[in-house]
mmCIF file of C-alpha atoms in Angstrom:
data_model
loop_
_atom_site.group_PDB
_atom_site.id
_atom_site.type_symbol
_atom_site.label_atom_id
_atom_site.label_comp_id
_atom_site.label_asym_id
_atom_site.label_seq_id
_atom_site.Cartn_x
_atom_site.Cartn_y
_atom_site.Cartn_z
ATOM 1 C CA MET A 10 -36.783 12.604 -4.146
ATOM 2 C CA THR A 11 -34.643 10.497 -5.945
ATOM 3 C CA GLN A 12 -35.180 7.210 -5.013
ATOM 4 C CA ALA A 13 -32.934 4.644 -7.292
ATOM 5 C CA PRO A 14 -28.964 4.351 -6.154
ATOM 6 C CA TYR A 15 -28.026 8.052 -6.739
ATOM 7 C CA THR A 16 -24.548 9.916 -7.467
ATOM 8 C CA PRO A 17 -24.382 13.297 -7.272
ATOM 9 C CA PRO A 18 -21.570 15.026 -9.594
ATOM 10 C CA LEU A 19 -18.938 15.179 -7.678
ATOM 11 C CA ARG A 20 -15.705 17.378 -8.242
ATOM 12 C CA PRO A 21 -12.066 16.999 -9.444
ATOM 13 C CA PRO A 22 -10.021 15.083 -7.030
ATOM 14 C CA GLU A 23 -7.063 18.056 -5.855
ATOM 15 C CA PRO A 24 -3.797 16.618 -6.026
ATOM 16 C CA ARG A 25 -2.396 14.284 -3.692
ATOM 17 C CA GLY A 26 0.643 12.259 -3.272
ATOM 18 C CA LEU A 27 -0.130 8.873 -1.489
ATOM 19 C CA CYS A 28 -3.662 8.883 -2.560
ATOM 20 C CA THR A 29 -6.249 6.282 -3.103
ATOM 21 C CA ASP A 30 -9.191 8.411 -3.819
ATOM 22 C CA CYS A 31 -11.619 8.135 -0.998
ATOM 23 C CA GLY A 32 -13.533 10.681 -1.576
ATOM 24 C CA VAL A 33 -11.987 13.800 0.526
ATOM 25 C CA SER A 34 -10.159 15.649 -1.352
ATOM 26 C CA ARG A 35 -13.411 15.580 -3.927
ATOM 27 C CA MET A 36 -15.448 17.728 -0.509
ATOM 28 C CA ALA A 37 -16.211 20.966 -0.666
ATOM 29 C CA ASP A 38 -13.353 21.059 2.330
ATOM 30 C CA ALA A 39 -10.635 19.481 0.170
ATOM 31 C CA LYS A 40 -8.285 20.507 3.439
ATOM 32 C CA ALA A 41 -9.834 17.783 5.497
ATOM 33 C CA CYS A 42 -7.435 15.263 3.542
ATOM 34 C CA GLY A 43 -4.979 16.662 6.373
ATOM 35 C CA ARG A 44 -7.096 15.381 9.320
ATOM 36 C CA ALA A 45 -8.241 12.173 7.441
ATOM 37 C CA CYS A 46 -5.911 10.340 6.057
ATOM 38 C CA GLN A 47 -4.645 7.033 6.425
ATOM 39 C CA PHE A 48 -1.617 7.660 4.949
ATOM 40 C CA ILE A 49 -0.554 10.736 6.679
ATOM 41 C CA GLN A 50 -0.209 9.854 10.264
ATOM 42 C CA PRO A 51 -3.270 7.655 11.109
ATOM 43 C CA ASP A 52 -3.401 6.486 15.067
ATOM 44 C CA TYR A 53 -5.401 3.315 15.326
ATOM 45 C CA PRO A 54 -5.122 3.240 19.267
ATOM 46 C CA ALA A 55 -7.085 6.290 19.796
ATOM 47 C CA GLN A 56 -10.196 5.552 17.293
ATOM 48 C CA GLU A 57 -9.839 2.037 18.182
ATOM 49 C CA LEU A 58 -10.544 3.549 21.553
ATOM 50 C CA ARG A 59 -13.244 6.384 20.656
ATOM 51 C CA LEU A 60 -15.099 3.130 18.728
ATOM 52 C CA HIS A 61 -14.713 -0.083 20.580
ATOM 53 C CA GLY A 62 -14.093 1.341 24.063
ATOM 54 C CA ARG A 63 -10.182 -0.286 24.123
ATOM 55 C CA ALA A 64 -7.071 -0.206 21.923
ATOM 56 C CA ARG A 65 -6.178 -3.617 20.323
ATOM 57 C CA ASN A 66 -4.497 -5.746 22.949
ATOM 58 C CA ASP A 67 -0.804 -6.508 21.343
ATOM 59 C CA GLN A 68 -0.425 -9.046 24.099
ATOM 60 C CA THR A 69 -3.078 -11.365 22.380
ATOM 61 C CA ALA A 70 -2.094 -12.592 18.919
ATOM 62 C CA ASP A 71 -5.380 -12.154 16.823
ATOM 63 C CA GLU A 72 -5.656 -8.749 18.049
ATOM 64 C CA THR A 73 -2.438 -7.569 17.052
ATOM 65 C CA HIS A 74 -3.351 -9.045 13.559
ATOM 66 C CA PHE A 75 -6.850 -8.721 12.807
ATOM 67 C CA GLY A 76 -7.427 -4.894 15.403
ATOM 68 C CA VAL A 77 -10.339 -5.130 17.826
ATOM 69 C CA PHE A 78 -12.719 -7.862 18.536
ATOM 70 C CA ARG A 79 -15.697 -9.878 20.185
ATOM 71 C CA ARG A 80 -16.065 -12.507 18.540
ATOM 72 C CA MET A 81 -14.698 -13.552 15.184
ATOM 73 C CA LEU A 82 -17.135 -16.033 12.699
ATOM 74 C CA ARG A 83 -16.820 -18.602 10.082
ATOM 75 C CA ALA A 84 -20.592 -17.672 7.895
ATOM 76 C CA ARG A 85 -23.182 -17.956 5.053
ATOM 77 C CA LEU A 86 -26.419 -16.911 4.572
ATOM 78 C CA SER A 87 -29.440 -19.670 3.470
ATOM 79 C CA PRO A 88 -30.317 -19.419 0.933
ATOM 80 C CA ALA A 89 -27.277 -17.813 -0.648
ATOM 81 C CA LYS A 90 -28.506 -13.722 -2.301
ATOM 82 C CA ASP A 91 -28.284 -14.331 -6.192
ATOM 83 C CA GLY A 92 -25.570 -12.791 -8.018
ATOM 84 C CA ALA A 93 -23.529 -12.294 -4.394
ATOM 85 C CA GLN A 94 -19.681 -12.640 -4.766
ATOM 86 C CA TRP A 95 -20.282 -15.030 -1.859
ATOM 87 C CA THR A 96 -23.358 -15.210 -0.140
ATOM 88 C CA GLY A 97 -24.780 -11.847 -0.017
ATOM 89 C CA ILE A 98 -23.898 -11.037 3.860
ATOM 90 C CA ALA A 99 -22.971 -7.118 3.440
ATOM 91 C CA THR A 100 -25.977 -6.643 0.989
ATOM 92 C CA THR A 101 -28.634 -7.862 3.001
ATOM 93 C CA LEU A 102 -27.068 -5.861 5.852
ATOM 94 C CA GLY A 103 -27.511 -3.124 3.816
ATOM 95 C CA GLU A 104 -31.202 -3.971 1.958
ATOM 96 C CA ARG A 105 -32.368 -4.478 6.285
ATOM 97 C CA LEU A 106 -31.422 -1.440 7.756
ATOM 98 C CA LEU A 107 -33.231 -0.051 5.258
ATOM 99 C CA ALA A 108 -36.049 -1.931 5.359
ATOM 100 C CA THR A 109 -36.356 -1.658 9.467
ATOM 101 C CA GLY A 110 -35.632 2.083 8.991
ATOM 102 C CA ARG A 111 -32.419 2.037 11.386
ATOM 103 C CA VAL A 112 -30.968 4.638 8.587
ATOM 104 C CA ASP A 113 -31.646 6.614 5.865
ATOM 105 C CA ALA A 114 -29.463 6.092 3.387
ATOM 106 C CA VAL A 115 -26.863 3.259 2.681
ATOM 107 C CA LEU A 116 -23.494 4.902 1.253
ATOM 108 C CA ALA A 117 -22.163 1.671 -1.239
ATOM 109 C CA VAL A 118 -20.054 1.165 -4.418
ATOM 110 C CA ALA A 119 -21.938 0.156 -7.787
ATOM 111 C CA PRO A 120 -21.305 -1.258 -10.890
ATOM 112 C CA ASP A 121 -20.912 1.777 -13.251
ATOM 113 C CA PRO A 122 -23.893 1.739 -15.897
ATOM 114 C CA GLU A 123 -20.643 1.652 -19.049
ATOM 115 C CA ASP A 124 -18.402 -0.811 -17.251
ATOM 116 C CA ARG A 125 -19.259 -3.601 -15.152
ATOM 117 C CA TRP A 126 -15.908 -4.013 -12.976
ATOM 118 C CA LYS A 127 -15.566 0.047 -12.238
ATOM 119 C CA PRO A 128 -17.074 1.216 -9.357
ATOM 120 C CA LYS A 129 -19.268 4.118 -9.111
ATOM 121 C CA PRO A 130 -20.236 5.102 -5.685
ATOM 122 C CA VAL A 131 -23.710 5.518 -4.570
ATOM 123 C CA ILE A 132 -26.179 6.646 -2.347
ATOM 124 C CA VAL A 133 -28.957 4.049 -1.440
ATOM 125 C CA THR A 134 -32.195 4.790 -0.111
ATOM 126 C CA ARG A 135 -34.514 1.839 -0.894
ATOM 127 C CA ALA A 136 -33.799 -1.572 0.582
ATOM 128 C CA GLU A 137 -34.986 -3.378 -2.808
ATOM 129 C CA ASP A 138 -31.881 -1.270 -4.641
ATOM 130 C CA MET A 139 -28.889 -2.702 -2.343
ATOM 131 C CA ALA A 140 -29.211 -5.818 -5.012
ATOM 132 C CA GLN A 141 -27.539 -3.107 -7.390
ATOM 133 C CA CYS A 142 -24.466 -3.175 -5.513
ATOM 134 C CA ARG A 143 -23.576 -6.856 -5.395
ATOM 135 C CA GLY A 144 -20.174 -8.022 -6.771
ATOM 136 C CA MET A 145 -16.855 -7.015 -6.882
ATOM 137 C CA ARG A 146 -15.315 -4.337 -8.156
ATOM 138 C CA MET A 147 -11.620 -2.825 -9.054
ATOM 139 C CA GLY A 148 -10.831 0.213 -9.314
ATOM 140 C CA TYR A 149 -10.666 4.027 -7.336
ATOM 141 C CA SER A 150 -14.422 4.879 -5.802
ATOM 142 C CA PRO A 151 -14.830 8.355 -3.807
ATOM 143 C CA LEU A 152 -16.869 6.683 -1.483
ATOM 144 C CA ILE A 153 -16.825 9.889 1.241
ATOM 145 C CA ALA A 154 -16.923 12.746 -1.158
ATOM 146 C CA LEU A 155 -21.236 11.422 -0.920
ATOM 147 C CA MET A 156 -21.138 13.086 2.710
ATOM 148 C CA ASP A 157 -21.470 16.226 1.129
ATOM 149 C CA GLU A 158 -24.629 15.121 -0.278
ATOM 150 C CA VAL A 159 -25.800 13.330 2.718
ATOM 151 C CA ALA A 160 -25.576 16.810 4.102
ATOM 152 C CA ALA A 161 -27.939 18.590 1.531
ATOM 153 C CA ARG A 162 -30.779 15.838 1.884
ATOM 154 C CA GLY A 163 -30.541 16.001 5.528
ATOM 155 C CA PHE A 164 -29.902 12.136 6.199
ATOM 156 C CA LYS A 165 -28.678 11.882 9.986
ATOM 157 C CA ARG A 166 -28.681 8.101 9.916
ATOM 158 C CA ILE A 167 -26.458 6.430 7.620
ATOM 159 C CA ALA A 168 -24.737 3.085 6.977
ATOM 160 C CA LEU A 169 -21.282 2.858 4.853
ATOM 161 C CA ILE A 170 -19.926 -0.345 3.341
ATOM 162 C CA GLY A 171 -16.530 0.142 2.163
ATOM 163 C CA ILE A 172 -12.904 -0.747 2.269
ATOM 164 C CA PRO A 173 -10.044 0.580 4.990
ATOM 165 C CA CYS A 174 -9.147 3.736 3.411
ATOM 166 C CA GLN A 175 -12.570 4.591 2.914
ATOM 167 C CA VAL A 176 -13.311 3.579 6.411
ATOM 168 C CA TYR A 177 -10.303 5.504 8.071
ATOM 169 C CA ALA A 178 -11.355 8.505 6.564
ATOM 170 C CA LEU A 179 -14.959 8.784 7.367
ATOM 171 C CA ARG A 180 -13.812 7.633 11.493
ATOM 172 C CA ALA A 181 -11.937 10.441 11.338
ATOM 173 C CA LEU A 182 -14.101 12.783 10.245
ATOM 174 C CA GLU A 183 -16.775 11.288 11.823
ATOM 175 C CA ALA A 184 -17.224 13.715 14.487
ATOM 176 C CA GLU A 185 -17.541 16.823 11.951
ATOM 177 C CA PHE A 186 -20.581 15.305 10.560
ATOM 178 C CA GLY A 187 -23.082 15.771 12.912
ATOM 179 C CA LEU A 188 -24.458 12.082 12.499
ATOM 180 C CA GLU A 189 -27.420 10.653 14.932
ATOM 181 C CA LYS A 190 -26.239 7.029 13.871
ATOM 182 C CA LEU A 191 -23.580 5.512 11.753
ATOM 183 C CA TYR A 192 -23.034 1.769 10.702
ATOM 184 C CA VAL A 193 -19.665 0.871 9.247
ATOM 185 C CA ILE A 194 -19.621 -2.494 7.493
ATOM 186 C CA GLY A 195 -15.933 -2.903 6.260
ATOM 187 C CA THR A 196 -14.747 -5.405 3.283
ATOM 188 C CA PRO A 197 -10.506 -6.222 3.475
ATOM 189 C CA CYS A 198 -8.739 -4.838 1.151
ATOM 190 C CA SER A 199 -5.283 -5.175 0.294
ATOM 191 C CA ASP A 200 -4.134 -4.342 -3.110
ATOM 192 C CA ASN A 201 -6.370 -2.116 -5.310
ATOM 193 C CA THR A 202 -5.742 -0.268 -8.870
ATOM 194 C CA THR A 203 -7.021 1.219 -11.820
ATOM 195 C CA THR A 204 -10.232 0.049 -13.654
ATOM 196 C CA GLU A 205 -8.078 0.689 -16.529
ATOM 197 C CA ASN A 206 -4.829 -1.667 -15.303
ATOM 198 C CA PHE A 207 -7.606 -4.234 -14.499
ATOM 199 C CA HIS A 208 -8.821 -4.762 -18.024
ATOM 200 C CA ASP A 209 -5.167 -5.769 -18.905
ATOM 201 C CA PHE A 210 -4.939 -8.405 -16.289
ATOM 202 C CA LEU A 211 -8.353 -9.684 -16.904
ATOM 203 C CA LYS A 212 -6.578 -9.927 -20.887
ATOM 204 C CA LEU A 213 -3.637 -11.700 -19.647
ATOM 205 C CA LEU A 214 -6.440 -14.671 -17.911
ATOM 206 C CA ASP A 215 -8.334 -15.023 -20.657
ATOM 207 C CA PRO A 216 -8.846 -14.813 -24.941
ATOM 208 C CA ALA A 217 -12.325 -13.125 -23.898
ATOM 209 C CA PRO A 218 -12.118 -10.893 -21.038
ATOM 210 C CA GLU A 219 -15.023 -9.089 -21.977
ATOM 211 C CA THR A 220 -16.775 -12.322 -20.746
ATOM 212 C CA ILE A 221 -15.442 -12.278 -17.411
ATOM 213 C CA SER A 222 -18.333 -11.726 -15.058
ATOM 214 C CA TYR A 223 -16.945 -12.474 -11.845
ATOM 215 C CA LEU A 224 -13.521 -12.682 -9.905
ATOM 216 C CA GLU A 225 -12.245 -13.901 -6.846
ATOM 217 C CA PHE A 226 -8.730 -14.736 -5.011
ATOM 218 C CA ARG A 227 -9.898 -17.497 -2.897
ATOM 219 C CA ALA A 228 -8.898 -19.145 0.625
ATOM 220 C CA ASP A 229 -7.311 -22.735 -1.283
ATOM 221 C CA PHE A 230 -5.012 -20.406 -3.710
ATOM 222 C CA ARG A 231 -6.927 -20.183 -6.366
ATOM 223 C CA VAL A 232 -8.245 -17.648 -8.600
ATOM 224 C CA GLU A 233 -11.873 -18.083 -9.565
ATOM 225 C CA LEU A 234 -13.209 -16.667 -13.254
ATOM 226 C CA ARG A 235 -16.867 -16.656 -13.983
ATOM 227 C CA PHE A 236 -18.062 -15.916 -17.391
ATOM 228 C CA ASP A 237 -21.769 -14.778 -18.659
ATOM 229 C CA ASP A 238 -22.421 -18.344 -20.707
ATOM 230 C CA GLY A 239 -22.123 -20.198 -16.852
ATOM 231 C CA ARG A 240 -18.550 -21.362 -17.341
ATOM 232 C CA GLN A 241 -16.058 -21.462 -14.584
ATOM 233 C CA ARG A 242 -12.215 -21.742 -14.274
ATOM 234 C CA LEU A 243 -9.747 -22.239 -11.540
ATOM 235 C CA ILE A 244 -6.609 -20.463 -11.503
ATOM 236 C CA PRO A 245 -3.777 -21.807 -8.788
ATOM 237 C CA PHE A 246 -2.322 -18.521 -7.603
ATOM 238 C CA LEU A 247 1.570 -19.475 -8.954
ATOM 239 C CA SER A 248 -0.183 -20.148 -12.341
ATOM 240 C CA LEU A 249 -0.968 -15.745 -12.693
ATOM 241 C CA PRO A 250 0.564 -14.101 -14.595
ATOM 242 C CA ILE A 251 2.432 -11.442 -12.487
ATOM 243 C CA SER A 252 5.745 -11.234 -13.682
ATOM 244 C CA LYS A 253 3.779 -9.813 -16.864
ATOM 245 C CA LEU A 254 2.263 -6.842 -14.736
ATOM 246 C CA PRO A 255 3.739 -2.877 -15.216
ATOM 247 C CA ARG A 256 5.631 -2.262 -11.948
ATOM 248 C CA ASP A 257 2.897 0.411 -11.178
ATOM 249 C CA PHE A 258 0.356 -1.833 -11.890
ATOM 250 C CA PHE A 259 -0.486 -1.448 -7.057
ATOM 251 C CA PRO A 260 -0.236 1.683 -6.318
ATOM 252 C CA LEU A 261 2.544 2.112 -3.324
ATOM 253 C CA THR A 262 -0.351 3.093 -1.269
ATOM 254 C CA CYS A 263 -1.695 -0.375 -1.829
ATOM 255 C CA ARG A 264 1.394 -1.955 -1.422
ATOM 256 C CA THR A 265 1.860 -0.031 1.946
ATOM 257 C CA CYS A 266 -1.531 -0.516 3.613
ATOM 258 C CA VAL A 267 -1.438 -0.979 7.484
ATOM 259 C CA ASP A 268 -5.476 -1.882 7.729
ATOM 260 C CA TYR A 269 -5.985 -5.141 5.503
ATOM 261 C CA ALA A 270 -8.644 -6.032 8.375
ATOM 262 C CA ASN A 271 -10.055 -2.522 8.144
ATOM 263 C CA ALA A 272 -9.890 -2.819 12.029
ATOM 264 C CA LEU A 273 -12.159 1.141 12.341
ATOM 265 C CA SER A 274 -15.318 -1.154 11.384
ATOM 266 C CA ASP A 275 -18.284 -2.624 13.368
ATOM 267 C CA LEU A 276 -18.446 -5.064 11.464
ATOM 268 C CA THR A 277 -15.715 -6.867 8.905
ATOM 269 C CA VAL A 278 -17.103 -9.207 6.596
ATOM 270 C CA GLY A 279 -14.499 -11.033 4.331
ATOM 271 C CA TYR A 280 -12.918 -14.400 3.362
ATOM 272 C CA MET A 281 -9.344 -14.904 4.397
ATOM 273 C CA GLY A 282 -10.788 -16.855 7.578
ATOM 274 C CA GLY A 283 -13.626 -18.745 6.294
ATOM 275 C CA GLU A 284 -12.072 -21.733 4.402
ATOM 276 C CA GLY A 285 -14.332 -21.600 1.383
ATOM 277 C CA GLU A 286 -17.181 -19.191 3.157
ATOM 278 C CA GLN A 287 -17.475 -15.819 4.676
ATOM 279 C CA TRP A 288 -15.424 -14.873 7.945
ATOM 280 C CA LEU A 289 -17.045 -11.915 10.235
ATOM 281 C CA ILE A 290 -14.622 -10.225 12.725
ATOM 282 C CA VAL A 291 -17.512 -8.499 15.116
ATOM 283 C CA ARG A 292 -15.970 -5.399 16.606
ATOM 284 C CA ASN A 293 -18.230 -3.817 18.820
ATOM 285 C CA GLU A 294 -21.928 -3.823 20.346
ATOM 286 C CA ARG A 295 -23.126 -2.004 16.697
ATOM 287 C CA GLY A 296 -21.115 -5.123 14.893
ATOM 288 C CA GLU A 297 -23.332 -7.353 17.177
ATOM 289 C CA GLU A 298 -26.506 -5.448 16.359
ATOM 290 C CA LEU A 299 -25.627 -5.908 12.660
ATOM 291 C CA VAL A 300 -25.316 -9.851 13.216
ATOM 292 C CA SER A 301 -28.188 -10.306 14.663
ATOM 293 C CA LEU A 302 -30.177 -8.230 11.848
ATOM 294 C CA LEU A 303 -29.264 -11.586 9.758
ATOM 295 C CA GLY A 304 -31.160 -13.851 11.872
ATOM 296 C CA ASP A 305 -31.657 -17.649 11.191
ATOM 297 C CA ALA A 306 -30.589 -16.740 7.988
ATOM 298 C CA LEU A 307 -26.885 -16.895 9.184
ATOM 299 C CA VAL A 308 -25.514 -19.967 9.440
ATOM 300 C CA THR A 309 -22.132 -19.716 11.942
ATOM 301 C CA ALA A 310 -19.716 -22.099 13.079
ATOM 302 C CA GLU A 311 -15.686 -21.091 14.915
ATOM 303 C CA PRO A 312 -13.406 -20.325 11.838
ATOM 304 C CA GLY A 313 -11.056 -23.266 12.222
ATOM 305 C CA SER A 314 -7.073 -22.598 11.735
ATOM 306 C CA LYS A 315 -4.295 -25.383 10.189
ATOM 307 C CA GLY A 316 -1.125 -25.264 8.760
ATOM 308 C CA LYS A 317 2.108 -23.149 9.332
ATOM 309 C CA ARG A 318 2.149 -19.724 7.987
ATOM 310 C CA ALA A 319 6.120 -18.677 8.810
ATOM 311 C CA PRO A 320 7.817 -20.774 5.805
ATOM 312 C CA HIS A 321 5.460 -18.866 3.375
ATOM 313 C CA VAL A 322 5.568 -15.646 5.262
ATOM 314 C CA ALA A 323 9.662 -15.765 5.143
ATOM 315 C CA ALA A 324 9.318 -16.558 1.189
ATOM 316 C CA PHE A 325 7.149 -14.004 0.932
ATOM 317 C CA ILE A 326 9.521 -11.369 2.219
ATOM 318 C CA LYS A 327 12.797 -12.482 0.229
ATOM 319 C CA ASN A 328 10.686 -12.484 -2.989
ATOM 320 C CA VAL A 329 9.938 -8.429 -2.454
ATOM 321 C CA GLU A 330 13.041 -7.380 -1.196
ATOM 322 C CA LEU A 331 14.590 -9.180 -4.380
ATOM 323 C CA ALA A 332 12.089 -7.070 -6.256
ATOM 324 C CA ALA A 333 13.810 -4.510 -6.726
ATOM 325 C CA GLY A 334 10.715 -2.071 -6.290
ATOM 326 C CA GLY A 335 8.431 -3.928 -8.515
ATOM 327 C CA LEU A 336 5.972 -6.855 -7.625
ATOM 328 C CA PRO A 337 7.363 -9.966 -5.874
ATOM 329 C CA LEU A 338 9.032 -12.386 -8.035
ATOM 330 C CA ARG A 339 8.099 -15.740 -9.270
ATOM 331 C CA SER A 340 11.468 -17.245 -9.242
ATOM 332 C CA MET A 341 10.112 -21.140 -9.360
ATOM 333 C CA PRO A 342 10.984 -23.062 -11.978
ATOM 334 C CA ASN A 343 8.110 -23.748 -14.763
ATOM 335 C CA TRP A 344 7.862 -27.664 -14.174
ATOM 336 C CA VAL A 345 7.824 -26.859 -10.259
ATOM 337 C CA ARG A 346 4.866 -25.065 -10.229
ATOM 338 C CA PRO A 347 1.931 -27.669 -11.069
ATOM 339 C CA LEU A 348 3.216 -29.430 -8.101
ATOM 340 C CA VAL A 349 3.141 -26.872 -5.642
ATOM 341 C CA SER A 350 0.000 -25.255 -6.955
ATOM 342 C CA PHE A 351 -1.567 -29.207 -6.421
ATOM 343 C CA LEU A 352 0.057 -29.242 -2.654
ATOM 344 C CA GLN A 353 -0.494 -25.094 -1.557
ATOM 345 C CA PRO A 354 -4.389 -26.028 -0.944
ATOM 346 C CA ARG A 355 -3.842 -29.018 0.681
ATOM 347 C CA ILE A 356 -1.252 -28.972 3.321
ATOM 348 C CA GLY A 357 -1.155 -24.733 3.196
ATOM 349 C CA PRO A 358 -2.272 -22.556 5.783
ATOM 350 C CA LYS A 359 -6.244 -22.705 6.027
ATOM 351 C CA GLY A 360 -8.671 -20.560 8.058
ATOM 352 C CA LEU A 361 -6.893 -17.809 10.585
ATOM 353 C CA GLU A 362 -3.727 -19.066 9.935
ATOM 354 C CA PHE A 363 -4.093 -17.992 5.900
ATOM 355 C CA ALA A 364 -5.461 -14.508 7.082
ATOM 356 C CA ARG A 365 -2.681 -14.258 9.700
ATOM 357 C CA THR A 366 -0.675 -15.061 6.710
ATOM 358 C CA ARG A 367 -1.474 -12.274 4.601
ATOM 359 C CA LEU A 368 -1.523 -9.853 7.253
ATOM 360 C CA GLU A 369 2.189 -10.402 7.906
ATOM 361 C CA MET A 370 2.489 -10.458 4.477
ATOM 362 C CA LYS A 371 1.368 -7.569 3.895
ATOM 363 C CA ALA A 372 3.123 -5.902 6.978
ATOM 364 C CA ALA A 373 6.348 -6.720 5.334
ATOM 365 C CA GLU A 374 5.348 -5.364 2.278
ATOM 366 C CA THR A 375 4.453 -1.956 3.492
ATOM 367 C CA VAL A 376 7.853 -1.542 5.869
ATOM 368 C CA ILE A 377 10.255 -2.086 2.420
ATOM 369 C CA HIS A 378 8.405 -0.644 0.064
ATOM 370 C CA LEU A 379 8.351 2.559 2.548
ATOM 371 C CA ARG A 380 11.971 1.977 2.704
ATOM 372 C CA ARG A 381 12.445 2.018 -0.620
ATOM 373 C CA GLU A 382 10.314 5.010 -2.275
ATOM 374 C CA GLU A 383 9.294 6.805 0.437
ATOM 375 C CA PRO A 384 11.510 6.400 3.829
ATOM 376 C CA ALA A 385 10.461 9.395 5.306
ATOM 377 C CA LYS A 386 6.592 8.392 6.089
ATOM 378 C CA LEU A 387 7.815 5.318 7.794
ATOM 379 C CA LYS A 388 7.737 7.269 11.305
ATOM 380 C CA ASN A 389 4.412 8.305 10.389
ATOM 381 C CA MET A 390 2.942 5.505 8.703
ATOM 382 C CA VAL A 391 3.745 2.397 10.162
ATOM 383 C CA PRO A 392 1.836 1.442 13.265
ATOM 384 C CA ALA A 393 2.880 -0.290 16.392
ATOM 385 C CA HIS A 394 1.027 -3.433 15.528
ATOM 386 C CA VAL A 395 2.894 -3.518 12.369
ATOM 387 C CA TRP A 396 6.194 -4.049 13.914
ATOM 388 C CA LYS A 397 4.593 -6.443 16.187
ATOM 389 C CA LEU A 398 4.117 -8.904 13.075
ATOM 390 C CA LEU A 399 7.455 -9.009 11.694
ATOM 391 C CA GLU A 400 9.464 -9.782 14.925
ATOM 392 C CA ALA A 401 9.374 -13.164 14.403
ATOM 393 C CA TYR A 402 10.972 -12.253 10.436
ATOM 394 C CA GLY A 403 13.705 -10.099 12.290
ATOM 395 C CA ILE A 404 12.336 -6.917 10.731
ATOM 396 C CA SER A 405 12.215 -4.329 13.472
ATOM 397 C CA PRO A 406 12.723 -0.313 12.910
ATOM 398 C CA LYS A 407 15.962 1.115 12.596
ATOM 399 C CA ASP A 408 16.266 4.685 14.057
ATOM 400 C CA GLY A 409 13.993 7.473 12.723
ATOM 401 C CA GLU A 410 11.543 5.461 11.581
ATOM 402 C CA ARG A 411 9.595 4.827 14.594
ATOM 403 C CA LYS A 412 8.377 7.455 17.255
#
């Protein structure tokens, strides 16, 4: 039996409209897309009730934003994993699930051998091989297509580390896979693009883009770059060359995603609420089990929350509405940018308030872009909690936009 991280031959994807190539259209039953797709008619309350024992409480502000949770933590591993994107929490969870025999395999993403930025869906069966899945990739990865191979190899206990559109599809079809146990470790995701587009973006950031080994959008309003020679650069968000990107750099799917926080995972591992560390959302008993696997190596604290999000979200909404369907405008004069870039990490929202800011921005972006490009889909694609997030900004459903 193959031991190393393994990718079986995959079918080509079936043509779809709104699609992030989660992998369902590449499965033997490609018609399962109609039952599984987040971009057709998602039902978060029903899935939350099944997975977490209840739907999110919309009277509780943080559940409206982040979904059902038992607790949230600011966290890091000590010592940090070498080469990890942050400190290696997701990688270590995969390692320990395999090492303790809780799962037969972990489904994750590794870098393509010919392009370190291109995601390659893999099946990992040995704990020591999880190290090959460290770090961030950019592009579409048909992770759920691996479920055909999982069935063929007789795996009944698996874990999956994935982004929201992959996790929603997995959860929607979960009962059909005949698994004995499933652990889902979710990572937040708001915007994805093709690997080719991402390479174009890197070319705008540095004259030697092929030497960039690491990129992260940080919660201090800066992008961190690391290079093969050990150098590091920090670029303020306002200095990014957003205006030079093509209109379709981010596909409509990613501009209209309603699940940044990966609400159907057992445990969400992200950075938005971490103030420089990682941010864990423990959603159910299985999520608690995952946290316990990290033992004393996990250093935790209560998440902080500072600043006010409303002016930042309101300004973002205005820019998106003015952008004529493309990326948000950056109308600020060049001489002002350095000042604002200096002030943002000092007086801007931090911790959970930064996370709430991003969720509300995504909610607004979803409605604005669907109204412009796919108005008929609003009624089925936008859950009730998204509309609730937008009440404070005067955005409410029009006739025919809500069930």
